[in-house]
Amino acid sequence: NGNPGSLLSGNQQPSLLTVNKNLSGLSSFFVWAKREGYAESNPCDGLRYDADKRKNPRPPFNVEQLNKMLKSPLFVGFAGDGQEHEPGDQSTRDWRFWIPLVCLFTGARIGEIAQLRVDDVECHEGHWFIHIRHSERTGQRTKNGKSRIAPMHSVLEKIGFVEFAQHQQKRALESGNQRLFPELMLNEREQHGQASRFWRTYLARIGVKEGADGHGTHSFRHGMADQLRLAGYHDSEIAVVLGHQQASVTSGYGALRQGTAARLSEIINSAKFEGVDFSHLIE
């Protein structure tokens, strides 16, 4: 129908890079069809977006936005369920509290965190990390189809995420539900859209997000990339931490994944978040 967005089903808002990627695949088919005489023209010609000239569609949060977020009702006291943006005396340490914080301190995608199971929080040689899995057995998925480990930032430990995970492990022994955030429900596409919708709405209600400005949980991912660049790391090292697909020749050699728990922990803890106040979250 001439609308590149229609190449993706549902109501999701595809990035321009995703649209271009899908157009490239379809265009390759029509190049073949035209060469073989099955088509007179390539209907994808001229539809590609110039993604390089667009503004960052998912900008990182700045220090002011992060502090406003962390001092908002969800983290200091809210009115009740469905009124998390209103001040009150209620508190929670369920998925609403933890998922944005884990995304902030790991740079992981929200779907990767929402799907975690209780045994995905592990300790190896004194370093805590989150095992982000792609597994047909458990139904967990990553964008590039590969599992990886996300080191746990020391501040996330101080806030109490390890204790939360250990509590959830005990709960799972009784209930049989192995999911770290059992309250979250999968949608019809087998995705955790509930968490991302909640967070986008919440950001708008507390005045951090304005319209379609691109701010959301993916802003944490962009923010972590910037934090690690400030610490002096190159993009090739940051890519390993964030779980980006590696396209180098070397990445195809050997059988071991890149980065030990100790090395990745060192990298992630170099993110200092200067000017951001986490003191009220530390028990």
Short mmCIF file of C-alpha atoms in Angstrom, two decimals:
data_model
loop_
_atom_site.label_atom_id
_atom_site.label_comp_id
_atom_site.label_asym_id
_atom_site.label_seq_id
_atom_site.Cartn_x
_atom_site.Cartn_y
_atom_site.Cartn_z
CA ASN A 1 0.00 0.00 0.00
CA GLY A 2 3.03 2.26 -0.26
CA ASN A 3 3.38 2.66 3.51
CA PRO A 4 6.73 1.24 4.72
CA GLY A 5 5.33 0.86 8.23
CA SER A 6 2.89 -1.74 6.93
CA LEU A 7 5.79 -4.14 6.50
CA LEU A 8 5.46 -4.73 10.23
CA SER A 9 2.25 -6.08 11.70
CA GLY A 10 0.37 -4.77 14.69
CA ASN A 11 0.44 -1.32 16.22
CA GLN A 12 4.13 -1.12 17.02
CA GLN A 13 6.06 1.94 15.88
CA PRO A 14 9.05 0.66 13.88
CA SER A 15 12.31 2.56 13.83
CA LEU A 16 13.43 3.98 10.50
CA LEU A 17 16.37 1.58 10.52
CA THR A 18 13.96 -1.36 10.92
CA VAL A 19 11.81 -0.07 8.06
CA ASN A 20 14.88 0.26 5.85
CA LYS A 21 16.03 -3.23 6.77
CA ASN A 22 12.68 -4.73 5.79
CA LEU A 23 12.58 -2.69 2.60
CA SER A 24 16.06 -3.92 1.67
CA GLY A 25 14.98 -7.54 1.97
CA LEU A 26 11.86 -7.00 -0.09
CA SER A 27 13.75 -4.93 -2.63
CA SER A 28 16.24 -7.76 -3.19
CA PHE A 29 13.36 -10.03 -4.14
CA PHE A 30 12.02 -7.53 -6.69
CA VAL A 31 15.50 -7.00 -8.15
CA TRP A 32 15.56 -10.75 -8.88
CA ALA A 33 11.95 -10.71 -10.14
CA LYS A 34 12.69 -7.83 -12.52
CA ARG A 35 15.84 -9.50 -13.82
CA GLU A 36 13.96 -12.75 -14.50
CA GLY A 37 11.05 -10.99 -16.15
CA TYR A 38 8.47 -11.54 -13.43
CA ALA A 39 8.13 -7.82 -12.59
CA GLU A 40 8.41 -4.66 -14.65
CA SER A 41 9.73 -2.48 -11.83
CA ASN A 42 10.85 -2.50 -8.22
CA PRO A 43 8.07 -0.99 -6.07
CA CYS A 44 10.56 -0.42 -3.21
CA ASP A 45 12.57 2.12 -5.21
CA GLY A 46 12.53 5.50 -3.51
CA LEU A 47 10.85 4.31 -0.30
CA ARG A 48 13.93 4.12 1.91
CA TYR A 49 14.25 6.72 4.65
CA ASP A 50 17.42 8.73 5.05
CA ALA A 51 17.93 7.50 8.59
CA ASP A 52 21.29 9.22 8.97
CA LYS A 53 19.65 12.66 8.87
CA ARG A 54 17.00 11.98 11.48
CA LYS A 55 17.30 12.91 15.13
CA ASN A 56 17.99 10.15 17.64
CA PRO A 57 14.51 8.58 18.04
CA ARG A 58 15.32 7.28 21.53
CA PRO A 59 17.42 9.93 23.25
CA PRO A 60 19.10 9.12 26.57
CA PHE A 61 17.75 10.71 29.74
CA ASN A 62 19.75 13.62 31.07
CA VAL A 63 20.71 14.05 34.74
CA GLU A 64 17.72 16.29 35.49
CA GLN A 65 15.30 13.78 33.98
CA LEU A 66 16.85 10.86 35.88
CA ASN A 67 16.63 12.69 39.20
CA LYS A 68 13.04 13.72 38.53
CA MET A 69 12.23 10.11 37.68
CA LEU A 70 13.91 8.64 40.76
CA LYS A 71 12.23 11.15 43.10
CA SER A 72 8.81 10.53 41.54
CA PRO A 73 6.00 8.76 43.49
CA LEU A 74 6.75 5.24 42.22
CA PHE A 75 10.13 5.40 43.98
CA VAL A 76 9.29 7.48 47.06
CA GLY A 77 5.61 6.77 47.78
CA PHE A 78 2.50 6.61 45.59
CA ALA A 79 -1.27 6.71 46.05
CA GLY A 80 -2.06 3.13 44.99
CA ASP A 81 -2.28 0.69 42.10
CA GLY A 82 -3.21 2.57 38.95
CA GLN A 83 -2.16 5.82 40.64
CA GLU A 84 1.56 5.27 40.74
CA HIS A 85 2.17 8.81 39.50
CA GLU A 86 0.27 10.36 42.42
CA PRO A 87 2.06 10.99 45.75
CA GLY A 88 0.99 8.78 48.64
CA ASP A 89 2.13 6.36 51.30
CA GLN A 90 2.18 3.16 49.22
CA SER A 91 5.41 1.53 48.09
CA THR A 92 6.36 -1.48 46.02
CA ARG A 93 9.39 -3.46 45.01
CA ASP A 94 7.71 -5.45 42.27
CA TRP A 95 8.33 -5.23 38.52
CA ARG A 96 7.18 -1.60 38.37
CA PHE A 97 10.06 -0.61 40.64
CA TRP A 98 12.75 -3.02 39.47
CA ILE A 99 12.47 -3.16 35.69
CA PRO A 100 13.36 0.50 35.00
CA LEU A 101 16.23 0.30 37.48
CA VAL A 102 17.62 -2.89 35.97
CA CYS A 103 17.37 -1.35 32.49
CA LEU A 104 19.15 1.76 33.76
CA PHE A 105 22.05 -0.12 35.33
CA THR A 106 22.52 -2.81 32.66
CA GLY A 107 21.46 -1.13 29.40
CA ALA A 108 19.45 -4.27 28.63
CA ARG A 109 16.24 -4.19 26.61
CA ILE A 110 13.01 -4.13 28.59
CA GLY A 111 11.78 -7.37 27.01
CA GLU A 112 14.99 -9.12 28.04
CA ILE A 113 14.48 -8.07 31.65
CA ALA A 114 10.72 -8.67 31.79
CA GLN A 115 11.19 -12.31 30.73
CA LEU A 116 13.79 -13.19 33.39
CA ARG A 117 13.43 -16.33 35.45
CA VAL A 118 14.48 -16.69 39.08
CA ASP A 119 17.60 -18.70 38.20
CA ASP A 120 18.83 -16.00 35.78
CA VAL A 121 20.35 -13.95 38.62
CA GLU A 122 23.67 -15.65 39.30
CA CYS A 123 26.99 -15.17 41.05
CA HIS A 124 30.27 -16.34 39.54
CA GLU A 125 33.66 -15.84 41.19
CA GLY A 126 32.21 -13.16 43.44
CA HIS A 127 30.52 -11.20 40.66
CA TRP A 128 26.74 -10.99 40.39
CA PHE A 129 25.25 -10.89 36.93
CA ILE A 130 21.99 -11.40 35.07
CA HIS A 131 21.87 -14.19 32.52
CA ILE A 132 19.89 -12.90 29.56
CA ARG A 133 18.85 -16.02 27.72
CA HIS A 134 17.62 -17.00 24.31
CA SER A 135 16.07 -20.40 24.90
CA GLU A 136 13.42 -22.41 23.11
CA ARG A 137 12.96 -24.49 26.25
CA THR A 138 11.95 -21.54 28.43
CA GLY A 139 10.49 -19.36 25.69
CA GLN A 140 12.96 -16.56 26.37
CA ARG A 141 14.19 -14.51 23.43
CA THR A 142 16.84 -11.95 22.57
CA LYS A 143 16.95 -9.74 19.51
CA ASN A 144 20.01 -11.40 18.00
CA GLY A 145 19.07 -14.93 19.06
CA LYS A 146 22.01 -15.32 21.45
CA SER A 147 22.30 -15.54 25.21
CA ARG A 148 24.66 -13.29 27.16
CA ILE A 149 25.45 -12.13 30.67
CA ALA A 150 24.68 -8.63 31.89
CA PRO A 151 26.94 -7.67 34.81
CA MET A 152 25.22 -6.18 37.83
CA HIS A 153 26.19 -2.62 38.72
CA SER A 154 27.24 -2.19 42.35
CA VAL A 155 24.54 0.43 42.94
CA LEU A 156 21.85 -1.99 41.77
CA GLU A 157 23.21 -4.48 44.33
CA LYS A 158 23.08 -1.82 47.06
CA ILE A 159 19.48 -1.00 46.21
CA GLY A 160 18.66 -4.64 46.91
CA PHE A 161 18.16 -6.45 43.61
CA VAL A 162 20.07 -9.56 44.72
CA GLU A 163 17.91 -9.86 47.85
CA PHE A 164 14.80 -9.41 45.72
CA ALA A 165 15.92 -12.20 43.37
CA GLN A 166 16.68 -14.51 46.30
CA HIS A 167 13.23 -13.84 47.75
CA GLN A 168 11.68 -14.65 44.38
CA GLN A 169 13.64 -17.91 44.24
CA LYS A 170 12.10 -18.96 47.57
CA ARG A 171 8.65 -17.92 46.34
CA ALA A 172 9.13 -20.00 43.19
CA LEU A 173 9.85 -23.12 45.26
CA GLU A 174 6.40 -22.77 46.81
CA SER A 175 4.40 -21.60 43.81
CA GLY A 176 6.18 -23.41 40.98
CA ASN A 177 6.19 -20.17 38.95
CA GLN A 178 9.80 -19.68 37.85
CA ARG A 179 9.41 -16.17 36.46
CA LEU A 180 11.21 -13.38 38.30
CA PHE A 181 8.27 -11.02 37.71
CA PRO A 182 5.27 -13.39 37.79
CA GLU A 183 2.70 -10.57 37.68
CA LEU A 184 3.65 -9.67 34.11
CA MET A 185 1.52 -11.24 31.39
CA LEU A 186 2.52 -12.03 27.83
CA ASN A 187 0.48 -10.37 25.09
CA GLU A 188 -0.93 -12.04 21.97
CA ARG A 189 2.46 -11.72 20.27
CA GLU A 190 4.20 -13.50 23.15
CA GLN A 191 5.85 -10.23 24.22
CA HIS A 192 5.93 -8.28 27.48
CA GLY A 193 4.22 -5.15 26.19
CA GLN A 194 2.64 -4.44 29.58
CA ALA A 195 5.92 -3.27 31.12
CA SER A 196 6.92 -0.95 28.27
CA ARG A 197 3.40 0.56 28.03
CA PHE A 198 3.30 1.15 31.77
CA TRP A 199 6.65 2.92 31.74
CA ARG A 200 5.88 5.15 28.75
CA THR A 201 2.60 6.20 30.36
CA TYR A 202 4.26 6.77 33.71
CA LEU A 203 6.98 8.98 32.20
CA ALA A 204 4.33 11.12 30.54
CA ARG A 205 2.32 11.43 33.75
CA ILE A 206 5.31 12.64 35.78
CA GLY A 207 6.35 15.11 33.08
CA VAL A 208 9.54 13.42 31.88
CA LYS A 209 8.12 12.39 28.51
CA GLU A 210 6.35 14.82 26.18
CA GLY A 211 4.33 13.39 23.32
CA ALA A 212 6.27 11.22 20.89
CA ASP A 213 9.69 12.49 21.98
CA GLY A 214 11.16 8.99 21.97
CA HIS A 215 11.87 8.72 25.68
CA GLY A 216 11.22 5.28 27.15
CA THR A 217 13.08 2.28 28.52
CA HIS A 218 15.30 2.20 25.44
CA SER A 219 16.62 5.59 26.58
CA PHE A 220 18.35 3.71 29.41
CA ARG A 221 20.16 1.64 26.79
CA HIS A 222 21.37 4.74 24.96
CA GLY A 223 22.32 6.29 28.29
CA MET A 224 24.47 3.33 29.28
CA ALA A 225 26.33 3.57 25.97
CA ASP A 226 27.11 7.21 26.74
CA GLN A 227 28.17 6.41 30.31
CA LEU A 228 30.66 3.82 29.08
CA ARG A 229 32.00 6.18 26.42
CA LEU A 230 32.57 8.76 29.16
CA ALA A 231 34.54 6.09 31.03
CA GLY A 232 36.81 5.68 28.00
CA TYR A 233 35.54 2.46 26.48
CA HIS A 234 35.37 1.93 22.73
CA ASP A 235 32.15 0.97 20.97
CA SER A 236 33.40 -2.59 20.36
CA GLU A 237 33.58 -3.15 24.14
CA ILE A 238 30.27 -1.38 24.74
CA ALA A 239 28.65 -3.60 22.11
CA VAL A 240 29.59 -6.70 24.13
CA VAL A 241 27.99 -5.26 27.28
CA LEU A 242 24.81 -4.22 25.46
CA GLY A 243 24.51 -7.48 23.52
CA HIS A 244 24.83 -6.01 20.05
CA GLN A 245 25.50 -8.32 17.16
CA GLN A 246 29.24 -8.51 16.42
CA ALA A 247 30.06 -8.38 12.72
CA SER A 248 33.86 -8.62 12.88
CA VAL A 249 35.86 -11.55 11.51
CA THR A 250 37.24 -12.27 14.98
CA SER A 251 33.76 -12.58 16.46
CA GLY A 252 33.23 -15.66 14.30
CA TYR A 253 36.25 -17.47 15.78
CA GLY A 254 36.18 -19.78 18.77
CA ALA A 255 33.31 -21.11 20.84
CA LEU A 256 33.43 -18.96 23.99
CA ARG A 257 31.32 -15.84 24.45
CA GLN A 258 33.09 -12.52 24.78
CA GLY A 259 33.78 -11.11 28.22
CA THR A 260 34.27 -12.84 31.56
CA ALA A 261 32.00 -11.94 34.46
CA ALA A 262 34.92 -10.12 36.10
CA ARG A 263 35.79 -8.09 33.01
CA LEU A 264 32.19 -7.16 32.22
CA SER A 265 31.62 -6.22 35.87
CA GLU A 266 34.61 -3.88 35.68
CA ILE A 267 33.21 -2.23 32.57
CA ILE A 268 29.66 -1.77 33.86
CA ASN A 269 30.83 -0.32 37.18
CA SER A 270 32.72 2.38 35.32
CA ALA A 271 29.30 3.97 34.66
CA LYS A 272 29.23 6.63 37.39
CA PHE A 273 25.98 8.51 36.63
CA GLU A 274 27.52 11.73 37.93
CA GLY A 275 24.92 14.03 39.45
CA VAL A 276 22.21 11.35 39.78
CA ASP A 277 20.99 10.76 43.36
CA PHE A 278 20.31 7.13 44.28
CA SER A 279 20.79 7.53 48.05
CA HIS A 280 17.09 7.35 48.96
CA LEU A 281 16.76 3.98 47.19
CA ILE A 282 19.54 2.26 49.13
CA GLU A 283 18.21 0.41 52.16
#
